[in-house]
Short mmCIF file of C-alpha atoms and ligand atoms in Angstrom, two decimals:
data_model
loop_
_atom_site.label_atom_id
_atom_site.label_comp_id
_atom_site.label_asym_id
_atom_site.label_seq_id
_atom_site.Cartn_x
_atom_site.Cartn_y
_atom_site.Cartn_z
CA MET A 591 12.76 -35.54 -21.52
CA THR A 592 9.62 -37.61 -19.31
CA ASP A 593 7.82 -40.73 -21.31
CA ASP A 594 6.01 -42.60 -19.29
CA SER A 595 6.06 -45.95 -20.98
CA ARG A 596 5.13 -48.25 -17.38
CA SER A 597 2.42 -51.05 -17.11
CA ASP A 598 -0.52 -50.89 -14.82
CA GLU A 599 -0.30 -53.38 -12.57
CA PRO A 600 -1.68 -56.46 -13.70
CA LEU A 601 -4.55 -58.55 -11.58
CA ALA A 602 -4.34 -62.17 -10.82
CA GLY A 603 -4.50 -64.05 -14.55
CA MET A 604 -4.94 -60.87 -16.57
CA PRO A 605 -2.59 -59.45 -18.97
CA ARG A 606 -0.59 -56.62 -18.48
CA ARG A 607 -2.12 -53.67 -19.95
CA PRO A 608 0.13 -50.92 -21.30
CA ALA A 609 -0.05 -47.57 -18.35
CA ARG A 610 -2.07 -44.82 -20.25
CA SER A 611 -0.90 -40.69 -18.99
CA ALA A 612 -2.16 -37.58 -19.22
CA VAL A 613 -1.03 -33.81 -18.79
CA VAL A 614 -3.24 -31.51 -17.75
CA ILE A 615 -2.75 -27.68 -18.51
CA GLY A 616 -3.66 -25.41 -15.51
CA GLY A 617 -4.40 -25.93 -11.89
CA GLY A 618 -7.59 -23.81 -11.40
CA LEU A 619 -10.51 -25.94 -10.51
CA ALA A 620 -11.00 -26.76 -13.39
CA GLY A 621 -7.40 -28.69 -14.10
CA ILE A 622 -7.80 -29.86 -10.36
CA THR A 623 -11.15 -31.95 -11.43
CA ALA A 624 -9.70 -33.04 -14.37
CA ALA A 625 -6.37 -34.48 -12.83
CA LEU A 626 -8.53 -35.91 -9.98
CA ALA A 627 -10.86 -37.54 -11.94
CA LEU A 628 -7.77 -39.25 -14.58
CA ALA A 629 -6.31 -40.42 -11.55
CA ASP A 630 -8.79 -41.71 -9.81
CA ALA A 631 -9.39 -43.97 -13.02
CA GLY A 632 -5.79 -45.13 -12.63
CA ILE A 633 -4.24 -42.96 -15.41
CA ARG A 634 -0.68 -41.28 -14.93
CA VAL A 635 -1.33 -37.63 -14.83
CA THR A 636 0.74 -34.80 -14.42
CA LEU A 637 -0.55 -31.23 -13.44
CA LEU A 638 0.89 -28.26 -15.14
CA GLU A 639 0.16 -24.89 -13.28
CA GLY A 640 2.10 -21.57 -14.53
CA ARG A 641 1.69 -19.73 -11.21
CA PRO A 642 3.51 -20.90 -7.37
CA ARG A 643 -0.16 -22.06 -6.44
CA LEU A 644 -2.92 -24.01 -7.58
CA GLY A 645 -6.47 -22.71 -7.53
CA GLY A 646 -6.79 -20.07 -10.17
CA LEU A 647 -8.78 -17.37 -10.31
CA ALA A 648 -9.97 -18.24 -6.49
CA PHE A 649 -7.22 -17.85 -4.57
CA SER A 650 -5.28 -16.36 -1.48
CA PHE A 651 -2.43 -14.10 -0.24
CA GLN A 652 -0.72 -13.23 2.54
CA ARG A 653 -0.98 -8.98 3.60
CA GLY A 654 0.74 -8.60 7.40
CA GLU A 655 -1.37 -10.82 9.61
CA LEU A 656 -4.32 -10.93 7.16
CA THR A 657 -5.07 -14.27 4.68
CA VAL A 658 -6.83 -11.92 1.72
CA ASP A 659 -8.86 -13.86 -0.57
CA ASN A 660 -8.44 -12.40 -4.15
CA GLY A 661 -12.42 -11.71 -4.04
CA GLN A 662 -15.04 -13.01 -2.34
CA HIS A 663 -16.61 -16.70 -3.47
CA VAL A 664 -20.26 -18.00 -2.70
CA TYR A 665 -21.91 -21.28 -4.36
CA LEU A 666 -24.94 -22.54 -3.59
CA ARG A 667 -26.54 -25.84 -2.88
CA CYS A 668 -27.69 -26.20 -6.17
CA CYS A 669 -23.98 -25.98 -6.72
CA THR A 670 -23.45 -30.19 -7.09
CA ALA A 671 -20.07 -30.46 -8.71
CA TYR A 672 -18.65 -28.22 -6.89
CA ARG A 673 -19.68 -29.28 -3.93
CA TRP A 674 -18.35 -33.01 -4.76
CA PHE A 675 -15.43 -31.27 -5.28
CA LEU A 676 -15.35 -30.05 -1.66
CA ASP A 677 -16.11 -33.57 -0.62
CA ARG A 678 -13.07 -35.05 -2.48
CA ILE A 679 -10.72 -32.40 -1.39
CA GLU A 680 -12.12 -33.23 2.26
CA GLY A 681 -13.31 -29.66 2.29
CA THR A 682 -16.68 -29.88 2.76
CA ALA A 683 -16.62 -28.80 6.48
CA LEU A 684 -14.94 -25.67 5.86
CA ALA A 685 -17.44 -24.21 3.31
CA PRO A 686 -20.85 -24.72 4.98
CA LEU A 687 -24.06 -24.53 3.66
CA GLN A 688 -26.23 -21.94 5.30
CA ASP A 689 -29.36 -24.21 6.56
CA ARG A 690 -31.80 -22.17 4.81
CA LEU A 691 -31.45 -19.28 2.37
CA ASP A 692 -31.02 -15.91 3.79
CA VAL A 693 -30.18 -12.73 2.46
CA PRO A 694 -30.88 -9.49 4.44
CA VAL A 695 -30.91 -6.71 1.93
CA LEU A 696 -30.33 -3.11 3.33
CA ASP A 697 -32.06 -0.12 1.83
CA LEU A 698 -30.48 3.00 1.35
CA ASP A 699 -32.93 4.89 -0.81
CA LYS A 700 -36.05 4.87 0.92
CA PRO A 701 -37.09 8.85 2.50
CA GLU A 702 -37.91 7.28 6.00
CA GLY A 703 -33.55 6.15 6.54
CA ARG A 704 -32.06 2.78 5.57
CA ARG A 705 -34.69 -0.35 5.24
CA LEU A 706 -34.11 -4.06 5.94
CA GLY A 707 -35.73 -6.70 3.86
CA ARG A 708 -34.98 -10.53 3.22
CA LEU A 709 -34.57 -12.47 1.23
CA ARG A 710 -35.48 -15.84 2.59
CA ARG A 711 -37.52 -19.36 1.92
CA ASP A 712 -39.87 -21.08 3.86
CA PRO A 713 -39.69 -25.24 3.85
CA LEU A 714 -42.68 -24.89 1.80
CA PRO A 715 -42.71 -27.05 -1.99
CA VAL A 716 -41.48 -24.61 -5.35
CA PRO A 717 -42.39 -22.06 -5.94
CA LEU A 718 -44.22 -21.15 -2.30
CA HIS A 719 -41.20 -21.42 -0.57
CA LEU A 720 -40.04 -17.81 -1.48
CA GLY A 721 -44.33 -16.91 -1.41
CA ARG A 722 -43.92 -14.95 1.93
CA SER A 723 -40.63 -13.50 1.37
CA LEU A 724 -41.53 -12.00 -1.73
CA ALA A 725 -45.14 -10.52 -0.66
CA THR A 726 -43.27 -9.41 2.67
CA TYR A 727 -40.85 -7.89 0.70
CA PRO A 728 -40.19 -3.56 1.57
CA HIS A 729 -37.87 -2.63 -1.12
CA LEU A 730 -40.85 -3.12 -3.81
CA SER A 731 -44.14 -2.52 -4.35
CA LEU A 732 -47.13 -4.57 -3.69
CA ALA A 733 -47.71 -4.34 -7.74
CA GLU A 734 -44.61 -5.12 -8.43
CA ARG A 735 -44.17 -7.92 -6.34
CA ALA A 736 -47.28 -10.03 -7.89
CA LYS A 737 -45.53 -8.53 -11.32
CA VAL A 738 -42.21 -10.47 -10.35
CA GLY A 739 -44.01 -13.45 -9.09
CA ARG A 740 -45.60 -13.39 -12.64
CA ALA A 741 -42.35 -13.42 -14.29
CA ALA A 742 -40.78 -16.02 -11.81
CA LEU A 743 -43.38 -18.47 -13.31
CA ALA A 744 -42.90 -17.51 -16.83
CA LEU A 745 -39.28 -17.68 -16.80
CA LYS A 746 -40.11 -21.15 -15.25
CA GLY A 747 -41.67 -22.44 -18.15
CA LEU A 748 -38.79 -21.44 -20.38
CA ASP A 749 -36.66 -24.38 -21.89
CA LEU A 750 -33.22 -23.82 -21.11
CA ALA A 751 -32.39 -26.41 -24.79
CA ASP A 752 -33.72 -23.51 -26.82
CA PRO A 753 -31.07 -22.04 -28.93
CA THR A 754 -32.81 -18.74 -29.75
CA LEU A 755 -32.81 -17.65 -25.58
CA ASP A 756 -29.21 -17.43 -25.79
CA THR A 757 -29.92 -15.27 -28.54
CA GLN A 758 -31.92 -12.36 -26.72
CA ASP A 759 -31.00 -10.52 -23.29
CA PHE A 760 -32.52 -10.93 -20.08
CA GLY A 761 -33.52 -7.00 -19.82
CA SER A 762 -35.45 -6.81 -22.48
CA TRP A 763 -37.16 -9.80 -21.42
CA LEU A 764 -37.67 -8.52 -18.41
CA ALA A 765 -39.09 -5.31 -19.42
CA ALA A 766 -41.54 -7.46 -22.24
CA HIS A 767 -42.74 -9.32 -18.49
CA GLY A 768 -43.98 -6.52 -16.55
CA GLN A 769 -40.67 -5.47 -14.82
CA SER A 770 -39.84 -1.91 -13.58
CA ALA A 771 -36.16 -0.84 -13.62
CA ARG A 772 -36.84 -1.00 -9.19
CA ALA A 773 -38.08 -4.74 -9.78
CA VAL A 774 -34.74 -4.53 -12.09
CA GLU A 775 -32.49 -3.13 -9.67
CA ALA A 776 -33.98 -4.49 -6.21
CA LEU A 777 -34.36 -7.81 -6.78
CA TRP A 778 -33.14 -9.39 -10.93
CA ASP A 779 -30.64 -7.49 -10.53
CA LEU A 780 -29.10 -8.00 -7.03
CA VAL A 781 -29.16 -11.73 -7.32
CA GLY A 782 -28.24 -11.84 -11.24
CA VAL A 783 -25.08 -9.40 -11.13
CA ALA A 784 -23.51 -11.46 -8.58
CA THR A 785 -24.08 -14.73 -10.10
CA LEU A 786 -23.68 -13.45 -13.71
CA ASN A 787 -21.71 -10.66 -13.64
CA ALA A 788 -23.47 -8.43 -15.85
CA VAL A 789 -26.58 -6.64 -15.25
CA ALA A 790 -29.81 -7.84 -17.13
CA GLY A 791 -29.58 -5.69 -20.08
CA ASP A 792 -26.00 -7.13 -20.75
CA ALA A 793 -26.69 -10.93 -19.87
CA SER A 794 -28.12 -14.05 -21.85
CA LEU A 795 -31.34 -15.35 -21.20
CA GLY A 796 -30.25 -18.52 -21.41
CA LEU A 797 -27.65 -18.04 -18.64
CA ALA A 798 -29.64 -15.60 -16.46
CA ALA A 799 -32.69 -18.38 -17.23
CA MET A 800 -30.77 -21.29 -16.28
CA VAL A 801 -29.60 -19.56 -13.25
CA PHE A 802 -32.90 -17.99 -11.88
CA LYS A 803 -34.47 -21.55 -12.90
CA THR A 804 -31.66 -24.17 -11.16
CA GLY A 805 -31.31 -21.78 -8.20
CA LEU A 806 -34.73 -20.44 -7.25
CA LEU A 807 -37.28 -22.44 -9.50
CA SER A 808 -35.84 -25.99 -8.84
CA ASP A 809 -35.69 -27.74 -5.53
CA PRO A 810 -36.61 -25.05 -2.02
CA GLY A 811 -32.95 -25.68 -0.49
CA ALA A 812 -31.62 -25.06 -4.15
CA ALA A 813 -30.37 -21.44 -3.24
CA ASP A 814 -29.00 -21.53 0.14
CA ILE A 815 -25.33 -20.10 -0.31
CA GLY A 816 -22.37 -21.45 1.12
CA TRP A 817 -18.71 -19.69 1.37
CA ALA A 818 -15.28 -20.92 2.29
CA HIS A 819 -15.06 -20.13 6.90
CA VAL A 820 -11.29 -20.32 5.50
CA PRO A 821 -9.32 -18.90 3.38
CA LEU A 822 -9.66 -19.76 -0.31
CA GLY A 823 -6.80 -21.01 -0.31
CA GLU A 824 -6.63 -23.64 2.14
CA LEU A 825 -9.36 -25.22 -0.20
CA HIS A 826 -8.04 -24.76 -3.62
CA ASP A 827 -4.21 -24.71 -3.23
CA ARG A 828 -3.59 -26.38 0.04
CA LEU A 829 -6.54 -29.60 0.03
CA ALA A 830 -6.59 -29.40 -3.80
CA ARG A 831 -2.42 -30.49 -3.03
CA LYS A 832 -3.12 -33.12 -0.83
CA ALA A 833 -6.00 -34.70 -2.54
CA LEU A 834 -4.04 -34.71 -5.58
CA ASP A 835 -0.76 -36.07 -3.93
CA SER A 836 -2.90 -38.98 -2.43
CA ALA A 837 -4.26 -39.57 -5.46
CA GLY A 838 -0.45 -40.11 -6.88
CA VAL A 839 -0.80 -37.18 -9.21
CA ARG A 840 2.60 -35.13 -10.60
CA THR A 841 1.95 -31.58 -9.55
CA GLU A 842 4.07 -28.63 -11.18
CA VAL A 843 3.49 -25.28 -10.33
CA ARG A 844 5.69 -22.50 -11.23
CA THR A 845 5.36 -24.43 -14.66
CA ARG A 846 3.97 -23.02 -18.02
CA VAL A 847 3.65 -24.81 -20.66
CA THR A 848 4.65 -23.06 -24.06
CA SER A 849 2.85 -25.18 -26.17
CA ILE A 850 1.82 -28.93 -27.27
CA SER A 851 2.01 -30.77 -30.49
CA THR A 852 1.39 -34.35 -31.18
CA ASP A 853 3.26 -37.04 -32.89
CA GLU A 854 2.95 -39.66 -36.04
CA ASN A 855 1.73 -41.45 -33.22
CA GLY A 856 -0.88 -39.75 -32.07
CA ARG A 857 0.96 -39.08 -28.70
CA TRP A 858 1.15 -35.82 -27.60
CA SER A 859 4.34 -33.63 -26.44
CA VAL A 860 3.86 -30.99 -24.24
CA GLN A 861 6.61 -28.18 -24.01
CA VAL A 862 7.44 -26.26 -20.69
CA PRO A 863 10.70 -24.54 -19.97
CA GLY A 864 13.88 -27.29 -20.23
CA GLU A 865 11.41 -30.46 -20.37
CA THR A 866 8.88 -31.69 -23.01
CA LEU A 867 6.64 -33.90 -21.46
CA ARG A 868 4.72 -36.90 -23.51
CA ALA A 869 1.40 -38.36 -23.27
CA ASP A 870 -1.50 -39.90 -24.54
CA ALA A 871 -3.95 -37.69 -23.32
CA VAL A 872 -4.22 -33.53 -22.87
CA VAL A 873 -6.64 -31.67 -21.28
CA LEU A 874 -6.05 -27.92 -21.77
CA ALA A 875 -7.81 -26.49 -19.14
CA VAL A 876 -6.43 -22.56 -18.96
CA PRO A 877 -8.80 -19.88 -19.78
CA GLN A 878 -10.09 -19.50 -23.62
CA ARG A 879 -7.17 -16.71 -24.66
CA GLU A 880 -4.53 -19.13 -23.28
CA ALA A 881 -6.29 -21.73 -25.02
CA HIS A 882 -6.53 -20.17 -27.75
CA ASP A 883 -2.88 -19.81 -28.48
CA LEU A 884 -1.74 -23.21 -27.36
CA LEU A 885 -4.30 -24.83 -29.50
CA PRO A 886 -2.50 -26.78 -32.59
CA ALA A 887 -3.92 -25.95 -35.88
CA GLY A 888 -7.18 -27.91 -36.81
CA ALA A 889 -7.93 -28.72 -33.18
CA LEU A 890 -10.97 -26.70 -32.97
CA ASP A 891 -12.97 -25.53 -36.72
CA ASN A 892 -12.53 -21.77 -35.89
CA VAL A 893 -10.12 -21.40 -32.92
CA ASP A 894 -10.73 -17.31 -33.19
CA GLN A 895 -14.63 -17.76 -31.88
CA LEU A 896 -12.26 -18.23 -28.49
CA LEU A 897 -11.46 -14.78 -28.87
CA GLY A 898 -15.07 -13.61 -29.37
CA ILE A 899 -15.31 -14.79 -25.74
CA GLY A 900 -15.41 -11.71 -23.61
CA THR A 901 -14.13 -11.17 -20.40
CA ALA A 902 -15.83 -9.38 -17.16
CA PRO A 903 -14.06 -7.39 -14.19
CA ILE A 904 -14.54 -7.90 -10.56
CA LEU A 905 -13.66 -5.46 -7.79
CA ASN A 906 -13.05 -6.24 -3.95
CA VAL A 907 -12.89 -3.29 -1.58
CA HIS A 908 -11.42 -4.55 1.24
CA VAL A 909 -11.84 -2.48 4.69
CA VAL A 910 -10.46 -3.15 8.50
CA TYR A 911 -11.70 -1.48 11.16
CA ASP A 912 -10.58 -0.96 14.71
CA ARG A 913 -13.77 -2.74 15.90
CA LYS A 914 -16.81 -4.61 15.26
CA VAL A 915 -18.89 -2.56 13.19
CA LEU A 916 -21.05 -5.46 11.44
CA GLY A 917 -23.35 -8.04 13.13
CA ARG A 918 -24.05 -10.61 10.73
CA PRO A 919 -22.35 -12.42 8.15
CA PHE A 920 -23.03 -10.78 4.91
CA PHE A 921 -25.66 -8.32 3.22
CA ALA A 922 -26.16 -6.65 -0.05
CA ALA A 923 -27.52 -3.24 -0.70
CA LEU A 924 -29.31 -0.81 -2.42
CA GLY A 925 -29.33 2.63 -3.28
CA THR A 926 -25.77 2.55 -3.21
CA PRO A 927 -22.39 1.62 -5.09
CA ILE A 928 -21.34 -1.37 -2.56
CA GLN A 929 -23.27 -4.67 -3.79
CA TRP A 930 -22.62 -7.59 -1.32
CA VAL A 931 -20.50 -7.10 2.14
CA PHE A 932 -18.95 -10.27 3.51
CA ASP A 933 -17.20 -10.18 7.17
CA ARG A 934 -14.12 -11.80 6.37
CA THR A 935 -12.91 -11.49 10.39
CA ALA A 936 -12.27 -14.63 11.23
CA ALA A 937 -11.36 -16.86 7.87
CA SER A 938 -8.47 -13.94 7.16
CA GLY A 939 -7.05 -14.69 11.28
CA LEU A 940 -7.40 -11.29 12.06
CA ARG A 941 -7.18 -10.90 15.86
CA GLU A 942 -8.62 -7.87 16.74
CA GLY A 943 -11.06 -5.70 15.14
CA GLN A 944 -13.10 -6.28 11.88
CA TYR A 945 -12.38 -7.32 8.23
CA LEU A 946 -15.18 -6.04 5.36
CA ALA A 947 -15.04 -7.15 1.70
CA LEU A 948 -17.45 -5.18 -0.74
CA SER A 949 -17.67 -7.67 -3.46
CA GLN A 950 -18.42 -5.26 -6.50
CA SER A 951 -19.41 -7.27 -9.78
CA ALA A 952 -20.09 -6.22 -13.24
CA ALA A 953 -17.29 -3.31 -11.86
CA GLN A 954 -16.12 -2.32 -15.99
CA ASP A 955 -16.33 1.61 -14.83
CA GLU A 956 -14.27 1.27 -11.26
CA ILE A 957 -12.12 -1.64 -12.28
CA ASP A 958 -9.15 0.92 -12.95
CA ALA A 959 -10.52 3.45 -10.08
CA PRO A 960 -7.06 4.37 -8.04
CA VAL A 961 -7.48 3.38 -4.61
CA ALA A 962 -7.96 6.95 -2.90
CA VAL A 963 -10.75 7.16 -5.49
CA LEU A 964 -12.17 4.01 -4.31
CA ARG A 965 -11.71 4.85 -0.66
CA GLU A 966 -13.29 8.53 -1.34
CA ARG A 967 -16.26 6.30 -2.52
CA TYR A 968 -16.84 3.89 -0.44
CA LEU A 969 -16.27 4.70 3.46
CA PRO A 970 -18.67 7.06 3.42
CA GLU A 971 -21.35 4.74 1.71
CA LEU A 972 -20.14 2.31 4.50
CA GLU A 973 -21.03 5.22 6.86
CA ARG A 974 -24.17 5.40 6.02
CA LEU A 975 -24.69 1.80 5.83
CA LEU A 976 -23.45 0.48 8.82
CA PRO A 977 -23.72 3.72 11.88
CA ALA A 978 -21.10 1.83 13.83
CA THR A 979 -18.33 2.62 11.49
CA ARG A 980 -18.82 6.19 11.93
CA GLY A 981 -16.51 6.25 14.74
CA ALA A 982 -14.52 3.71 13.91
CA GLU A 983 -10.74 3.78 13.39
CA VAL A 984 -9.96 1.89 9.09
CA LYS A 985 -6.70 0.16 9.94
CA ASP A 986 -6.12 -1.02 6.46
CA PHE A 987 -7.91 -0.23 3.13
CA PHE A 988 -6.76 -1.64 -0.11
CA VAL A 989 -8.74 -3.37 -3.46
CA THR A 990 -8.49 -6.96 -5.32
CA ARG A 991 -8.97 -6.19 -8.80
CA GLU A 992 -9.70 -9.11 -11.24
CA ARG A 993 -10.06 -8.08 -14.89
CA THR A 994 -10.48 -10.94 -16.68
CA ALA A 995 -12.80 -12.63 -13.68
CA THR A 996 -15.47 -14.54 -15.65
CA PHE A 997 -16.12 -14.61 -19.61
CA ALA A 998 -18.78 -12.02 -20.17
CA PRO A 999 -22.08 -12.98 -19.74
CA THR A 1000 -23.34 -11.58 -23.10
CA PRO A 1001 -26.17 -13.07 -25.80
CA GLY A 1002 -24.68 -14.80 -28.23
CA VAL A 1003 -22.01 -16.36 -26.49
CA GLY A 1004 -23.36 -19.49 -25.83
CA ARG A 1005 -22.65 -20.36 -29.30
CA LEU A 1006 -18.98 -19.66 -28.56
CA ARG A 1007 -18.54 -21.81 -25.87
CA PRO A 1008 -16.41 -24.90 -27.03
CA GLY A 1009 -17.52 -28.79 -25.56
CA ALA A 1010 -14.58 -30.65 -23.96
CA ARG A 1011 -14.01 -32.76 -26.49
CA THR A 1012 -11.69 -31.32 -29.55
CA LYS A 1013 -11.12 -32.54 -33.45
CA ALA A 1014 -7.14 -33.40 -32.44
CA PRO A 1015 -7.63 -37.15 -30.86
CA GLY A 1016 -6.99 -36.52 -27.60
CA LEU A 1017 -6.70 -33.09 -26.61
CA TYR A 1018 -9.64 -32.31 -24.14
CA LEU A 1019 -10.73 -28.48 -23.33
CA ALA A 1020 -11.74 -27.23 -19.65
CA GLY A 1021 -12.41 -24.47 -17.77
CA ALA A 1022 -15.42 -22.37 -16.62
CA TRP A 1023 -16.10 -21.13 -19.67
CA THR A 1024 -16.34 -23.91 -22.13
CA ALA A 1025 -20.29 -25.00 -22.91
CA THR A 1026 -21.10 -26.48 -19.39
CA GLY A 1027 -24.26 -24.44 -19.70
CA TRP A 1028 -23.72 -22.65 -16.46
CA PRO A 1029 -22.50 -18.79 -16.30
CA ALA A 1030 -18.41 -19.02 -15.33
CA THR A 1031 -18.51 -19.96 -11.77
CA MET A 1032 -16.78 -22.72 -9.74
CA GLU A 1033 -19.46 -24.91 -10.17
CA SER A 1034 -18.83 -24.56 -13.86
CA ALA A 1035 -14.79 -25.33 -13.93
CA VAL A 1036 -16.01 -28.26 -11.71
CA ARG A 1037 -18.00 -29.76 -14.33
CA SER A 1038 -15.66 -28.66 -17.03
CA GLY A 1039 -13.02 -30.77 -15.41
CA VAL A 1040 -15.58 -33.78 -15.17
CA SER A 1041 -16.35 -33.21 -18.74
CA ALA A 1042 -12.83 -33.44 -20.06
CA ALA A 1043 -12.10 -36.33 -17.50
CA ASP A 1044 -14.91 -38.56 -18.77
CA ALA A 1045 -14.31 -37.76 -22.24
CA ALA A 1046 -10.31 -38.63 -21.70
CA LEU A 1047 -11.50 -41.98 -20.24
CA SER A 1048 -13.82 -42.78 -22.67
CA ALA A 1049 -11.52 -42.83 -25.75
CA LEU A 1050 -8.46 -44.03 -23.56
CA GLY A 1051 -10.59 -47.27 -22.78
CA ARG A 1052 -10.69 -47.08 -18.85
CA PRO A 1053 -14.12 -46.99 -16.86
CA ARG A 1054 -14.92 -43.20 -15.04
CA PRO A 1055 -14.57 -43.45 -11.24
CA SER A 1056 -17.75 -44.77 -9.61
CA ASP A 1057 -17.26 -42.32 -7.06
CA LEU A 1058 -17.26 -39.52 -9.99
CA PHE A 1059 -19.45 -36.61 -9.65
CA GLU A 1060 -22.53 -37.48 -11.83
CA PHE A 1061 -24.55 -35.41 -13.85
CA GLU A 1062 -28.17 -35.05 -13.78
CA GLU A 1063 -30.87 -34.11 -15.80
CA ALA A 1064 -30.79 -30.18 -16.44
CA ALA A 1065 -33.89 -28.20 -14.15
C1 LIG B 1692 -12.66 -11.83 -7.99
C2 LIG B 1692 -14.01 -13.66 -8.07
C3 LIG B 1692 -15.02 -13.63 -7.28
C4 LIG B 1692 -15.38 -14.82 -7.94
N1 LIG B 1692 -16.91 -15.01 -7.09
C5 LIG B 1692 -17.34 -16.46 -8.00
C6 LIG B 1692 -18.03 -16.73 -6.89
O1 LIG B 1692 -18.75 -16.57 -5.89
N2 LIG B 1692 -18.84 -18.29 -7.55
C7 LIG B 1692 -17.93 -19.01 -8.16
O2 LIG B 1692 -18.96 -19.82 -8.45
N3 LIG B 1692 -17.41 -18.50 -9.11
C8 LIG B 1692 -16.95 -17.49 -8.73
N4 LIG B 1692 -15.65 -16.28 -9.65
C9 LIG B 1692 -15.75 -17.23 -11.00
C10 LIG B 1692 -14.67 -18.63 -10.21
O3 LIG B 1692 -13.89 -18.45 -9.66
C11 LIG B 1692 -13.98 -18.73 -11.63
O4 LIG B 1692 -15.12 -19.18 -13.06
C12 LIG B 1692 -13.28 -20.52 -11.58
O5 LIG B 1692 -12.25 -20.10 -10.53
C13 LIG B 1692 -12.21 -20.56 -13.04
O6 LIG B 1692 -11.64 -22.14 -12.87
P1 LIG B 1692 -11.11 -22.54 -14.05
O7 LIG B 1692 -10.24 -23.55 -13.79
O8 LIG B 1692 -11.95 -22.80 -14.95
O9 LIG B 1692 -9.91 -21.48 -14.43
P2 LIG B 1692 -9.26 -20.72 -13.84
O10 LIG B 1692 -9.18 -20.29 -12.16
O11 LIG B 1692 -8.48 -19.38 -14.46
O12 LIG B 1692 -7.54 -21.81 -13.83
C14 LIG B 1692 -6.68 -21.36 -15.18
C15 LIG B 1692 -5.40 -22.11 -14.81
O13 LIG B 1692 -4.64 -21.89 -15.66
C16 LIG B 1692 -3.45 -21.71 -15.46
N5 LIG B 1692 -2.11 -21.44 -16.80
C17 LIG B 1692 -2.50 -20.33 -17.80
N6 LIG B 1692 -1.99 -20.95 -18.65
C18 LIG B 1692 -0.98 -21.19 -18.14
C19 LIG B 1692 0.24 -22.43 -19.04
N7 LIG B 1692 -0.25 -21.98 -20.40
N8 LIG B 1692 0.30 -23.20 -18.38
C20 LIG B 1692 -0.08 -23.50 -17.19
N9 LIG B 1692 -0.73 -23.17 -16.35
C21 LIG B 1692 -1.60 -22.03 -17.09
C22 LIG B 1692 -3.29 -20.06 -15.05
O14 LIG B 1692 -2.37 -19.94 -14.11
C23 LIG B 1692 -4.82 -20.77 -13.68
O15 LIG B 1692 -4.30 -21.12 -12.34
C24 LIG B 1692 -15.29 -15.47 -9.26
C25 LIG B 1692 -14.30 -15.25 -10.11
C26 LIG B 1692 -13.29 -13.69 -9.32
C27 LIG B 1692 -12.07 -13.48 -10.51
#
């Protein structure tokens, strides 16, 4: 049994304060963030993670000479909390942002053959920054482009604090605002499926409005894209672990929490195989289903609401060619089942040939398809998109399946997402699925970790660290 009853070192002339301790359960981005924030405030922190590594849903593994990410991850310049996190773990230089939003979009559906369009921004104020790109976007007709502009302005006018937005679906709203099926496919879903993990018809208008307002209609640079140029594990496991160690956090991996309870003095007991940890505060930073199972009775008014938060899958298709077949770091595709393609060669450590990862969101129809079926489907599509693949040898083909990659951003999900505070004093929730206002992203995870730490620190009477991420006003 571990019972941390030491005292904080007193400042000269000050009375000795009892040390405060916290256990953070779950070593994903939410848990790592909460642990760092609490430790930075002088709390003695233990972080417990069931798996052999930190990073949760954003991790890497070894496959022969390749270091493979379980799924391609990107973030946007407007992800200010995740950018704070990268800074905090000294990883910013390893996951740089584009200087300026630039997304090549290849369309295979054109009678004249494949056609390249670009979503690019100009150095102009919002919304003019996207005006030229939209006006010349070849994948929409002139009339569709004009209607997209009008819908974007209507979206900008929505009040994100209006709870009725969450009761409507984005697809119906787009249709009511004159958006054709083609405009939805070639523009709104191109961005929305990748960020929300749902097509417009399955997505809450509130979450979609949040994404588009914050990413495309707030600051001109908000949608500039960043991604790790190293394996995700380098950031979310190795560097995170280093930062936690330096902050004095005791981190235990392969340590699955089986129950949590409180005693009559309000101290928490956290049960892991072979040990009971005691603490003043507990942050439960695990997925919603695990949180449901671990929460003590009465901690939420209706704990079963957590089971109402659905999940949505993401599939990644990995292809290693014997030669270079793609000359850009990534692109998005239309008129093919392929959604987004990323060049993973340098990040994976591959020395010869090229390694592409296809990121397939909202993959409900394919998540259980056998590898052979996916191979038959995707290799010919890559040949259509990238002529250089036609004479190339496929050295390796494999898939990674994340069946519960994100919470499903369905209409009505907003009222099911609890905040950081529970009814049990000293017990806090974190996780991308909690009420951050963001879809299930790294940004949401980090924000939730900060919120949980903030709530815990205020209850423990400790000031928040001055360099902790500050929440800004919503866009
Ligand atoms: C394939 C894929 C692609 C994605 N793409 C993007 C993207 O491009 N951009 C983006 O921003 N986001 C993306 N996401 C989403 C992002 O990865 C997640 O939202 C985020 O990582 C969630 O972090 P979290 O800490 O909330 O939860 P998790 O990462 O789920 O962490 C929870 C942790 O708790 C641990 N745990 C559970 N139960 C216990 C227990 N009883 N005891 C101890 N530990 C326990 C788990 O092992 C896990 O490590 C993607 C996700 C996937 C899967």
